[in-house]
Amino acid sequence: MKENIPRIVGLDQIRKILPSVDLLPAIEAGFAAYSEGRAVVPPVAELLFNDPPGDVHIKYGYLKGDAHYVIKIASGFYENPKRGLSSSDGLMLLFCQKTGRLLCLLLDEGHLTNVRTAAAGAVAAKYLAPQKANRIGIIGAGIQGKLQLLYLKSVVSCRKALVWGLHQAELEAYQEEMKTSGFDIQTTLETGEIAAACDLIVTATPSKTPLLQAGQIRKGTHITAVGSDTPEKQELDPFILQKADLIVADSLSQCLTRGEIFRAIQEKAIPKEKAVELGAVVTGKVKGRTSDDQITVADLTGVAVQDIQIAKIVYDALRD
Amino acid sequence: MKENIPRIVGLDQIRKILPSVDLLPAIEAGFAAYSEGRAVVPPVAELLFNDPPGDVHIKYGYLKGDAHYVIKIASGFYENPKRGLSSSDGLMLLFCQKTGRLLCLLLDEGHLTNVRTAAAGAVAAKYLAPQKANRIGIIGAGIQGKLQLLYLKSVVSCRKALVWGLHQAELEAYQEEMKTSGFDIQTTLETGEIAAACDLIVTATPSKTPLLQAGQIRKGTHITAVGSDTPEKQELDPFILQKADLIVADSLSQCLTRGEIFRAIQEKAIPKEKAVELGAVVTGKVKGRTSDDQITVADLTGVAVQDIQIAKIVYDALRD
């Protein structure tokens, strides 16, 4: 094989290799590097289309002194389902930081973005969830709602979950697909039941109105909100953030322009100084949960450093 | 073959298909669309590296209402030759504008960028060179100096060329490599000889000081400057632009921040209103050369619309 021929990897091969990959330490290291200023992550590049509606985002960057850099191209074309295609798509390109050579093209169709988002949820739970969570609450029964639960497995011992979805059919499909997940899964159509029964809650919806209210949240609860990645989307009542003892952002700068923290600041529920960065919690610069009574919130809007880390670790695993 | 598997094309295959491609009309159409506001070409995205020094540029965009969009990733890693690798590299990704699906990955190693630059030179000459050029002058004996001459073949009948290079060895290599080009090629180590003998001149060097002076330029000369694509690089004495009857930019907005026009404005040799856009000349909105006596200058800094057009036409040819 010629040196300048990159490795081209499809989704099937990526799915096969992922279980053998020790993803969480890589994602943690990414957040640490990001918070310590060792990551170069320029603003997202964007292309927008009107007819049919679509958007393309290019996220790219590298860790200083690392071996690789990564460019991710992700798209959403919302009329694709009419054509029998997924509305979202994506691929990652991994290059050598010493020579600029393309080493690997990961045609992951957006799956690695889903997985790195779930892995970030697990990192947040590792540092912020109550030591002995009684029940995991998942709000949102889509792909991300499934992956979040699966990736929590390695950081919490709890194996009981309550899942909220919009429709009974969606919840039945969730239970069916997750029946070998190792979790005892109950379902509900009321988000209030999640708040009442669960102390480790993940929200993973595209909602634009709050699904949980401040009055519902009990002491000792941790919430990871992963759904909101735009200025418009919102899953949590801003007063949940006011009530919280600790608010953690994956990227402080990004959470000032989108997500739950942005909305809570905008509605004057919290001052912007209240949020700390996940990487600072990972490195121990800032303490995570310090007692079982605390309410904690993690707001994950998605950072390119997660893409960089997952592309690298998958590439390394493929070479072994 | 599954629908979601893109076509992956290497440099050898691209080199083989290029002679069958009618490139110039496509590049002309790209400049026309750009000047008429029918192209979406966001600012270039960039990654910079220090150790070893390198830069990566992501150029991307599309023509409105077109079938595709294109993302080009180009790099320069200047210590690569020490490792036996080319310092420049590049690839293009072509996607469907209706669905976001990646259709084709062109692993052209930067060759398509070289070719689209040469094609732009031919478009400029088509509209600006004297009707019967007596001798073509090429300043710069590198890859671009060769391609510029080759691509002029389809727009001018002149087959005599005088080529300037830094060293005799470089010029001998040029002559050797171009001996089947169909041109009668003489060489010189004095740029003044180019100015004295040639009425269609292309400058294609990375020079940071002018290689041609205003006093040397005779009536009826056209100069295409393709070397300068940064604020620092400069091939022409700014007073050549002052003396010129017509100055044409590939992109007016870009030529206000880099290239010969930028330098001439900065040194107050011309007002910025003096330059017109190549696409406006192509569409006839602005006249090109109107007499054999005029001095004309084209300043080509490189526009993503050229990348879009060459990627599309190569992809179309590969499908035939």
XYZ file of C-alpha atoms in Angstrom:
640
model
C 0.000 0.000 0.000
C 1.334 3.408 -0.940
C 2.077 5.719 1.972
C -0.252 8.422 0.686
C -3.338 6.226 0.489
C -5.485 6.914 3.530
C -7.410 4.250 5.329
C -11.126 4.434 4.467
C -13.371 3.044 7.170
C -17.132 2.526 6.960
C -19.769 2.537 9.678
C -19.923 -1.251 10.034
C -16.223 -1.454 10.795
C -16.487 1.492 13.200
C -19.360 -0.181 15.050
C -17.307 -3.366 15.316
C -14.243 -1.664 16.777
C -15.993 0.685 19.240
C -16.613 -1.864 22.035
C -12.864 -2.546 22.235
C -12.020 1.130 22.631
C -11.412 2.695 26.058
C -13.273 5.861 25.138
C -13.968 7.600 28.442
C -10.343 8.329 29.431
C -9.792 9.768 25.948
C -12.834 12.036 26.210
C -11.806 13.067 29.735
C -8.316 13.897 28.489
C -9.887 15.950 25.717
C -11.947 18.024 28.140
C -8.889 18.489 30.364
C -6.792 19.682 27.423
C -9.581 21.987 26.323
C -9.948 23.604 29.749
C -6.177 23.941 30.124
C -5.840 25.750 26.796
C -3.973 22.877 25.138
C -6.599 22.397 22.438
C -6.870 24.463 19.257
C -10.545 24.522 18.270
C -11.413 27.374 15.872
C -14.982 28.574 15.342
C -17.255 26.157 13.498
C -17.431 26.669 9.717
C -20.917 26.502 8.242
C -22.839 26.143 4.984
C -26.595 26.693 4.865
C -29.055 25.580 2.185
C -32.660 26.589 1.578
C -34.068 24.259 -1.052
C -34.309 21.732 0.395
C -33.347 23.025 3.850
C -30.007 21.766 5.064
C -26.992 22.751 7.084
C -23.401 21.603 7.078
C -20.984 22.174 9.942
C -17.243 21.747 9.807
C -15.631 21.285 13.220
C -11.877 20.960 13.353
C -8.879 21.241 15.561
C -6.112 19.494 17.435
C -4.342 19.074 20.743
C -1.037 20.918 20.841
C 1.940 18.603 20.538
C -0.305 15.694 19.551
C 0.222 13.356 16.577
C -2.978 14.179 14.644
C -5.527 16.779 13.732
C -9.148 16.106 12.873
C -11.759 17.696 10.611
C -15.372 16.644 11.057
C -18.048 17.385 8.472
C -21.604 16.907 9.724
C -24.826 17.651 7.927
C -28.553 17.829 8.587
C -30.893 17.681 5.594
C -34.358 17.555 7.031
C -36.247 16.274 3.997
C -33.954 13.246 3.657
C -36.388 10.882 5.382
C -38.794 11.475 2.442
C -36.055 9.988 0.262
C -35.466 7.099 2.611
C -32.236 8.634 3.915
C -31.228 9.659 7.410
C -31.535 13.410 7.974
C -28.159 13.533 9.674
C -24.858 12.433 8.214
C -21.226 12.900 9.064
C -17.659 11.885 8.497
C -14.305 12.557 10.114
C -10.915 13.036 8.513
C -7.795 12.351 10.553
C -4.499 13.880 9.450
C -0.865 13.706 10.592
C 0.070 16.832 12.541
C 3.705 16.555 11.418
C 3.147 16.300 7.662
C -0.471 17.209 6.885
C -1.053 13.793 5.261
C -4.588 12.399 5.388
C -4.276 9.132 7.304
C -7.854 8.027 7.755
C -11.348 8.796 6.552
C -14.014 7.651 9.003
C -17.330 7.368 7.163
C -19.263 7.079 10.393
C -22.531 8.658 9.133
C -22.700 10.707 12.341
C -22.464 7.707 14.679
C -19.182 8.853 16.260
C -20.795 12.196 17.080
C -23.612 10.346 18.850
C -21.131 8.174 20.728
C -18.815 10.994 21.776
C -21.870 12.877 23.079
C -22.896 9.856 25.142
C -19.323 9.479 26.415
C -19.354 13.103 27.582
C -22.541 12.331 29.502
C -20.734 9.469 31.227
C -17.789 11.724 32.112
C -20.188 14.267 33.622
C -21.942 11.530 35.634
C -18.623 10.135 36.868
C -17.777 13.426 38.575
C -21.234 14.762 39.375
C -23.743 11.937 39.940
C -24.567 10.914 43.527
C -22.221 8.164 44.675
C -25.007 5.591 44.805
C -27.589 6.592 42.255
C -30.895 4.799 42.910
C -32.473 5.165 39.517
C -31.367 6.630 36.205
C -33.873 8.839 34.409
C -33.633 9.253 30.665
C -35.734 11.974 29.037
C -35.857 11.304 25.316
C -36.193 7.839 23.795
C -34.201 8.448 20.618
C -30.706 7.335 19.631
C -29.068 9.627 22.176
C -31.416 8.500 24.946
C -30.239 4.926 24.320
C -26.542 5.687 24.012
C -26.509 7.846 27.154
C -27.863 4.954 29.201
C -25.440 2.445 27.667
C -22.415 4.645 28.309
C -23.412 5.277 31.933
C -22.840 1.574 32.575
C -19.127 1.943 33.179
C -19.413 4.866 35.618
C -22.384 3.967 37.856
C -23.422 0.684 39.450
C -27.143 1.474 39.236
C -28.974 -0.769 36.732
C -32.499 0.614 37.082
C -33.776 3.136 34.559
C -36.968 5.076 33.952
C -37.335 6.395 30.432
C -39.613 9.175 29.204
C -40.760 9.465 25.609
C -43.415 11.320 23.633
C -45.391 8.223 22.652
C -45.987 4.751 24.009
C -44.811 3.209 20.713
C -41.456 4.973 20.984
C -41.041 3.697 24.541
C -41.874 0.143 23.575
C -39.297 0.305 20.803
C -36.773 1.617 23.340
C -37.444 -1.268 25.714
C -37.265 -3.797 22.898
C -33.977 -2.476 21.561
C -32.446 -2.175 25.033
C -33.593 -5.513 26.423
C -30.052 -6.909 26.386
C -28.565 -3.694 27.780
C -28.344 -5.062 31.323
C -30.723 -2.389 32.626
C -34.147 -2.918 34.177
C -36.059 -0.366 32.109
C -39.420 1.133 33.058
C -41.126 3.841 30.999
C -43.328 6.867 31.548
C -45.100 9.578 29.591
C -44.719 12.088 32.476
C -41.417 13.868 32.992
C -42.533 14.622 36.564
C -42.233 10.903 37.318
C -38.610 11.028 36.223
C -37.921 13.920 38.586
C -39.704 12.124 41.441
C -38.047 8.732 41.008
C -34.567 9.382 39.619
C -31.429 10.966 41.040
C -29.317 10.733 37.882
C -31.219 12.301 34.983
C -30.148 12.774 31.377
C -32.195 14.972 29.037
C -31.649 14.147 25.374
C -34.378 15.820 23.314
C -34.609 18.616 20.735
C -37.133 20.437 22.968
C -37.514 24.202 22.832
C -39.484 24.383 26.088
C -38.429 23.111 29.538
C -39.308 19.488 30.279
C -38.329 19.637 33.959
C -39.358 22.344 36.443
C -37.311 23.610 39.379
C -40.002 22.649 41.923
C -39.773 18.994 40.815
C -36.057 18.561 41.430
C -35.127 16.870 44.694
C -31.935 17.264 46.717
C -29.178 14.946 45.618
C -30.173 14.962 41.946
C -27.743 15.273 39.101
C -28.985 16.331 35.653
C -26.992 16.143 32.432
C -28.628 18.144 29.637
C -27.328 17.128 26.217
C -30.200 18.105 23.937
C -29.727 21.833 23.608
C -26.933 22.847 21.262
C -28.512 26.017 19.820
C -29.703 29.322 21.320
C -33.333 28.198 20.794
C -33.355 24.704 22.300
C -34.021 24.320 26.025
C -34.792 21.298 28.207
C -34.497 22.705 31.745
C -36.390 25.389 33.646
C -33.706 28.089 34.234
C -34.544 28.021 37.940
C -33.178 24.470 38.121
C -29.808 26.088 37.403
C -30.519 28.733 40.062
C -31.336 26.014 42.576
C -28.270 23.939 41.660
C -25.199 23.838 43.904
C -22.907 23.259 40.954
C -23.261 23.970 37.224
C -20.758 22.466 34.832
C -20.351 23.402 31.155
C -18.439 21.386 28.565
C -17.258 24.730 27.144
C -17.812 27.918 29.136
C -17.408 30.137 26.087
C -19.877 28.076 24.040
C -22.396 27.837 26.883
C -22.581 31.634 26.909
C -24.106 31.541 23.413
C -26.310 28.408 23.471
C -27.734 25.698 25.691
C -29.228 25.704 29.200
C -26.640 27.982 30.797
C -27.121 30.575 28.047
C -30.881 30.502 28.616
C -30.564 30.731 32.410
C -28.192 33.712 32.154
C -30.476 35.368 29.619
C -33.436 34.971 31.957
C -31.301 36.317 34.836
C -31.744 33.086 36.826
C -27.953 32.785 37.317
C -24.873 34.997 36.913
C -22.492 33.701 34.270
C -19.784 33.204 36.906
C -21.801 30.361 38.430
C -20.753 27.850 35.749
C -17.442 25.979 35.824
C -15.861 23.911 33.058
C -15.991 20.104 32.881
C -12.268 19.893 32.082
C -11.502 21.779 35.303
C -13.540 19.206 37.235
C -11.741 16.363 35.459
C -8.308 17.761 36.382
C -9.399 18.459 39.975
C -8.911 22.209 39.632
C -12.580 22.531 40.565
C -14.353 20.042 42.816
C -17.242 17.997 41.449
C -20.004 16.758 43.756
C -18.913 17.026 47.404
C -22.038 15.703 49.174
C -25.018 13.437 48.491
C -27.402 16.370 49.058
C -26.190 18.595 46.287
C -28.076 19.370 43.105
C -25.724 19.414 40.118
C -26.288 20.219 36.451
C -24.030 19.504 33.475
C -24.793 21.389 30.258
C -23.217 19.650 27.274
C -23.395 21.536 23.978
C -20.716 19.527 22.158
C -17.093 20.525 21.634
C -14.812 19.646 18.706
C -12.268 18.249 21.164
C -14.624 15.273 21.648
C -14.558 14.661 17.888
C -10.781 14.906 17.866
C -10.466 12.388 20.691
C -12.901 9.805 19.357
C -11.442 9.936 15.836
C -7.943 9.387 17.237
C -8.847 6.488 19.478
C -10.841 4.724 16.757
C -7.969 5.216 14.328
C -5.498 3.812 16.855
C -7.716 0.785 17.483
C -8.033 0.132 13.738
C -4.245 0.071 13.423
C -3.747 -2.482 16.213
C -22.299 -0.806 -4.389
C -24.226 0.721 -1.497
C -25.614 4.182 -2.132
C -23.796 5.708 0.809
C -20.317 4.623 -0.257
C -18.596 7.576 -1.881
C -16.316 7.255 -4.858
C -12.664 7.541 -3.809
C -10.392 8.779 -6.567
C -6.595 8.994 -6.472
C -4.219 11.342 -8.266
C -3.352 8.901 -11.071
C -6.989 8.557 -12.050
C -7.497 12.330 -11.828
C -4.486 12.939 -14.088
C -5.884 10.454 -16.591
C -9.332 12.065 -16.754
C -8.248 15.726 -16.842
C -7.356 15.904 -20.573
C -10.909 14.830 -21.464
C -12.479 17.568 -19.342
C -13.603 20.880 -20.871
C -12.339 22.873 -17.923
C -12.234 26.469 -19.131
C -15.985 26.968 -19.638
C -16.552 25.547 -16.156
C -14.034 27.921 -14.591
C -15.497 30.844 -16.564
C -18.978 29.933 -15.361
C -17.644 29.825 -11.813
C -16.188 33.330 -12.045
C -19.439 34.586 -13.607
C -21.517 33.061 -10.800
C -19.142 34.493 -8.213
C -19.334 38.029 -9.625
C -23.115 37.803 -9.956
C -23.563 36.793 -6.326
C -24.717 33.268 -7.178
C -21.856 31.599 -5.316
C -21.764 30.978 -1.572
C -18.120 31.050 -0.524
C -17.645 31.643 3.233
C -14.342 32.827 4.692
C -11.514 30.292 4.605
C -11.161 28.152 7.742
C -7.600 27.706 8.975
C -5.406 25.631 11.285
C -1.824 26.657 12.014
C 0.996 24.529 13.434
C 4.373 25.540 14.837
C 6.393 22.386 15.315
C 6.995 21.593 12.545
C 5.562 24.655 10.811
C 2.450 23.926 8.810
C -0.844 25.403 7.765
C -4.145 23.899 6.726
C -6.830 25.767 4.817
C -10.404 24.651 4.351
C -12.142 26.302 1.403
C -15.768 25.451 0.808
C -18.930 26.563 -0.856
C -21.419 26.054 -3.631
C -23.318 27.650 -6.464
C -26.910 28.413 -5.551
C -29.356 25.956 -7.110
C -26.536 23.652 -8.159
C -26.385 19.878 -7.586
C -23.269 19.787 -5.369
C -21.205 21.506 -2.749
C -17.468 21.144 -2.311
C -15.060 21.258 0.612
C -11.340 21.490 -0.150
C -8.683 20.793 2.458
C -5.196 21.974 1.492
C -2.043 21.917 3.559
C 1.510 23.198 3.458
C 4.049 21.530 5.737
C 7.364 23.080 4.881
C 9.700 20.495 6.392
C 8.053 17.654 4.432
C 10.768 17.580 1.743
C 13.229 16.496 4.474
C 10.998 13.415 4.882
C 10.800 12.823 1.154
C 7.247 14.190 0.991
C 5.800 17.089 -0.960
C 5.334 20.210 1.164
C 1.870 20.783 -0.244
C -1.033 18.391 -0.161
C -4.743 18.600 -0.744
C -8.004 16.816 -1.284
C -11.529 17.741 -2.267
C -14.843 16.356 -1.031
C -17.895 16.643 -3.226
C -21.345 16.344 -1.645
C -24.940 16.296 -2.861
C -26.596 19.664 -2.268
C -30.023 18.012 -1.894
C -29.136 15.405 0.748
C -25.721 16.220 2.200
C -24.382 12.806 1.136
C -20.655 12.578 0.367
C -20.473 11.478 -3.258
C -16.803 11.681 -4.073
C -13.443 12.090 -2.407
C -10.795 13.429 -4.780
C -7.355 12.633 -3.352
C -5.638 14.964 -5.787
C -2.649 15.854 -3.545
C -3.115 19.523 -4.503
C -2.933 18.890 -8.270
C -6.480 20.166 -8.920
C -5.583 23.424 -7.153
C -2.609 23.812 -9.483
C -4.767 23.060 -12.517
C -7.657 25.342 -11.567
C -5.102 28.155 -11.026
C -3.681 27.575 -14.496
C -7.190 27.478 -15.961
C -7.949 30.865 -14.377
C -4.823 32.221 -16.071
C -6.173 30.986 -19.402
C -9.549 32.624 -18.760
C -7.796 35.924 -17.990
C -5.708 35.654 -21.176
C -8.783 34.854 -23.274
C -10.363 38.195 -22.379
C -7.281 40.354 -21.814
C -4.330 39.196 -23.928
C -3.598 41.045 -27.179
C -5.441 39.400 -30.064
C -2.226 38.191 -31.688
C 0.287 37.709 -28.934
C 3.814 37.498 -30.383
C 5.541 35.772 -27.526
C 4.434 34.374 -24.177
C 6.602 35.225 -21.194
C 6.559 32.938 -18.171
C 8.221 34.188 -15.000
C 8.765 31.234 -12.710
C 9.854 27.798 -13.901
C 8.026 25.710 -11.283
C 4.891 23.583 -11.571
C 2.642 26.599 -12.030
C 4.955 28.125 -14.648
C 4.550 24.923 -16.672
C 0.798 24.543 -16.216
C 0.110 28.188 -17.071
C 1.839 27.760 -20.427
C 0.052 24.483 -21.163
C -3.380 25.898 -20.373
C -2.781 28.984 -22.560
C -2.673 26.669 -25.567
C -6.428 26.609 -26.029
C -6.907 30.403 -25.845
C -3.978 31.853 -27.849
C -2.467 30.785 -31.157
C 1.060 31.916 -30.196
C 3.479 28.984 -29.724
C 6.637 30.885 -28.784
C 7.592 31.243 -25.148
C 10.386 32.820 -23.150
C 10.760 31.456 -19.644
C 12.550 33.050 -16.705
C 13.897 31.063 -13.779
C 16.271 31.561 -10.882
C 18.876 29.073 -12.104
C 20.040 27.627 -15.404
C 19.429 24.084 -14.117
C 15.803 24.848 -13.358
C 15.343 26.284 -16.867
C 16.934 23.242 -18.496
C 14.581 21.012 -16.547
C 11.662 23.161 -17.701
C 12.696 22.839 -21.335
C 13.226 19.100 -20.997
C 9.859 18.513 -19.361
C 8.037 20.778 -21.825
C 9.692 19.558 -25.028
C 6.521 17.848 -26.215
C 4.317 20.778 -25.177
C 4.103 22.163 -28.704
C 5.814 25.409 -27.681
C 9.148 26.730 -28.915
C 10.672 27.521 -25.531
C 13.614 29.858 -24.976
C 14.916 30.749 -21.517
C 16.461 33.703 -19.709
C 17.817 34.649 -16.294
C 16.763 38.327 -16.749
C 13.129 39.297 -16.184
C 13.812 42.449 -18.215
C 14.154 40.260 -21.302
C 10.668 38.905 -20.691
C 9.269 42.449 -20.537
C 11.138 43.435 -23.706
C 10.209 40.383 -25.817
C 6.779 39.239 -24.606
C 3.295 40.737 -24.815
C 1.507 38.032 -22.803
C 3.287 37.562 -19.497
C 2.419 35.270 -16.594
C 4.178 35.649 -13.247
C 4.076 32.490 -11.140
C 6.580 32.823 -8.313
C 6.465 33.130 -4.508
C 8.408 36.421 -4.740
C 8.086 39.086 -2.063
C 9.747 41.795 -4.189
C 8.669 42.985 -7.652
C 10.177 41.065 -10.568
C 8.918 43.469 -13.252
C 9.225 47.272 -13.165
C 6.741 49.767 -14.632
C 9.362 51.310 -16.940
C 9.930 47.925 -18.605
C 6.326 47.308 -19.626
C 5.505 48.125 -23.248
C 2.169 49.158 -24.704
C -0.023 46.227 -25.671
C 1.226 43.965 -22.881
C -1.004 41.792 -20.762
C 0.276 40.453 -17.440
C -1.413 37.775 -15.342
C 0.012 37.629 -11.806
C -0.801 34.352 -10.080
C 2.024 34.085 -7.547
C 0.845 36.428 -4.811
C -1.907 35.032 -2.614
C -0.885 36.620 0.697
C -0.442 40.227 1.918
C 3.358 39.764 1.801
C 3.927 38.278 -1.641
C 4.388 40.649 -4.594
C 5.567 40.110 -8.167
C 4.739 43.432 -9.839
C 5.927 46.993 -9.295
C 2.748 48.799 -8.109
C 3.311 51.405 -10.824
C 2.628 48.747 -13.455
C -0.913 48.769 -12.101
C -0.924 52.586 -12.201
C 0.223 52.493 -15.832
C -2.331 49.799 -16.773
C -5.478 50.655 -18.726
C -7.410 47.816 -17.112
C -6.911 45.870 -13.880
C -8.907 42.702 -13.318
C -9.223 40.824 -10.003
C -10.513 37.267 -9.609
C -12.206 38.471 -6.395
C -12.410 42.197 -5.669
C -12.992 41.670 -1.967
C -10.045 39.272 -1.657
C -7.745 41.504 -3.730
C -8.271 44.279 -1.176
C -6.504 42.155 1.445
C -3.763 40.360 -0.533
C -2.001 40.195 -3.884
C -0.815 42.833 -6.362
C -3.903 45.049 -6.181
C -3.715 45.144 -2.393
C -0.056 46.213 -2.567
C -0.702 48.853 -5.224
C -3.570 50.364 -3.219
C -1.457 50.280 -0.064
C 1.347 52.139 -1.834
C -1.209 54.615 -3.212
C -0.328 53.728 -6.810
C -4.014 53.125 -7.651
C -7.430 53.842 -6.110
C -9.318 50.675 -5.220
C -12.059 51.593 -7.707
C -9.642 50.958 -10.568
C -9.999 47.171 -10.374
C -12.891 45.227 -11.926
C -13.837 41.596 -11.404
C -12.984 38.783 -13.821
C -16.519 37.387 -13.672
C -17.883 40.753 -14.839
C -15.527 40.615 -17.820
C -16.613 37.031 -18.578
C -20.302 38.009 -18.587
C -19.618 41.136 -20.661
C -20.816 43.486 -17.931
C -17.343 45.043 -18.118
C -15.310 45.121 -21.318
C -11.979 43.281 -21.471
C -9.202 44.463 -23.767
C -10.583 46.920 -26.361
C -7.390 47.778 -28.307
C -4.000 46.284 -29.091
C -2.270 49.208 -27.362
C -3.684 48.697 -23.919
C -1.756 47.470 -20.944
C -3.844 45.036 -18.885
C -3.173 43.257 -15.596
C -5.026 40.297 -14.060
C -4.408 39.629 -10.377
C -5.392 36.071 -9.454
C -5.343 35.235 -5.755
C -7.440 32.062 -5.971
C -11.156 31.735 -5.182
C -12.998 28.687 -3.799
C -15.411 28.846 -6.734
C -12.564 27.507 -8.904
C -12.245 24.523 -6.563
C -15.990 23.958 -6.667
C -16.017 24.005 -10.462
C -13.037 21.730 -11.026
C -14.240 19.181 -8.463
C -17.659 19.059 -10.123
C -16.369 18.665 -13.670
C -13.883 15.961 -12.696
C -16.619 14.123 -10.781
C -18.953 14.346 -13.787
C -16.243 13.032 -16.111
C -15.528 10.104 -13.768
C -19.190 9.110 -13.879
C -19.357 9.063 -17.685
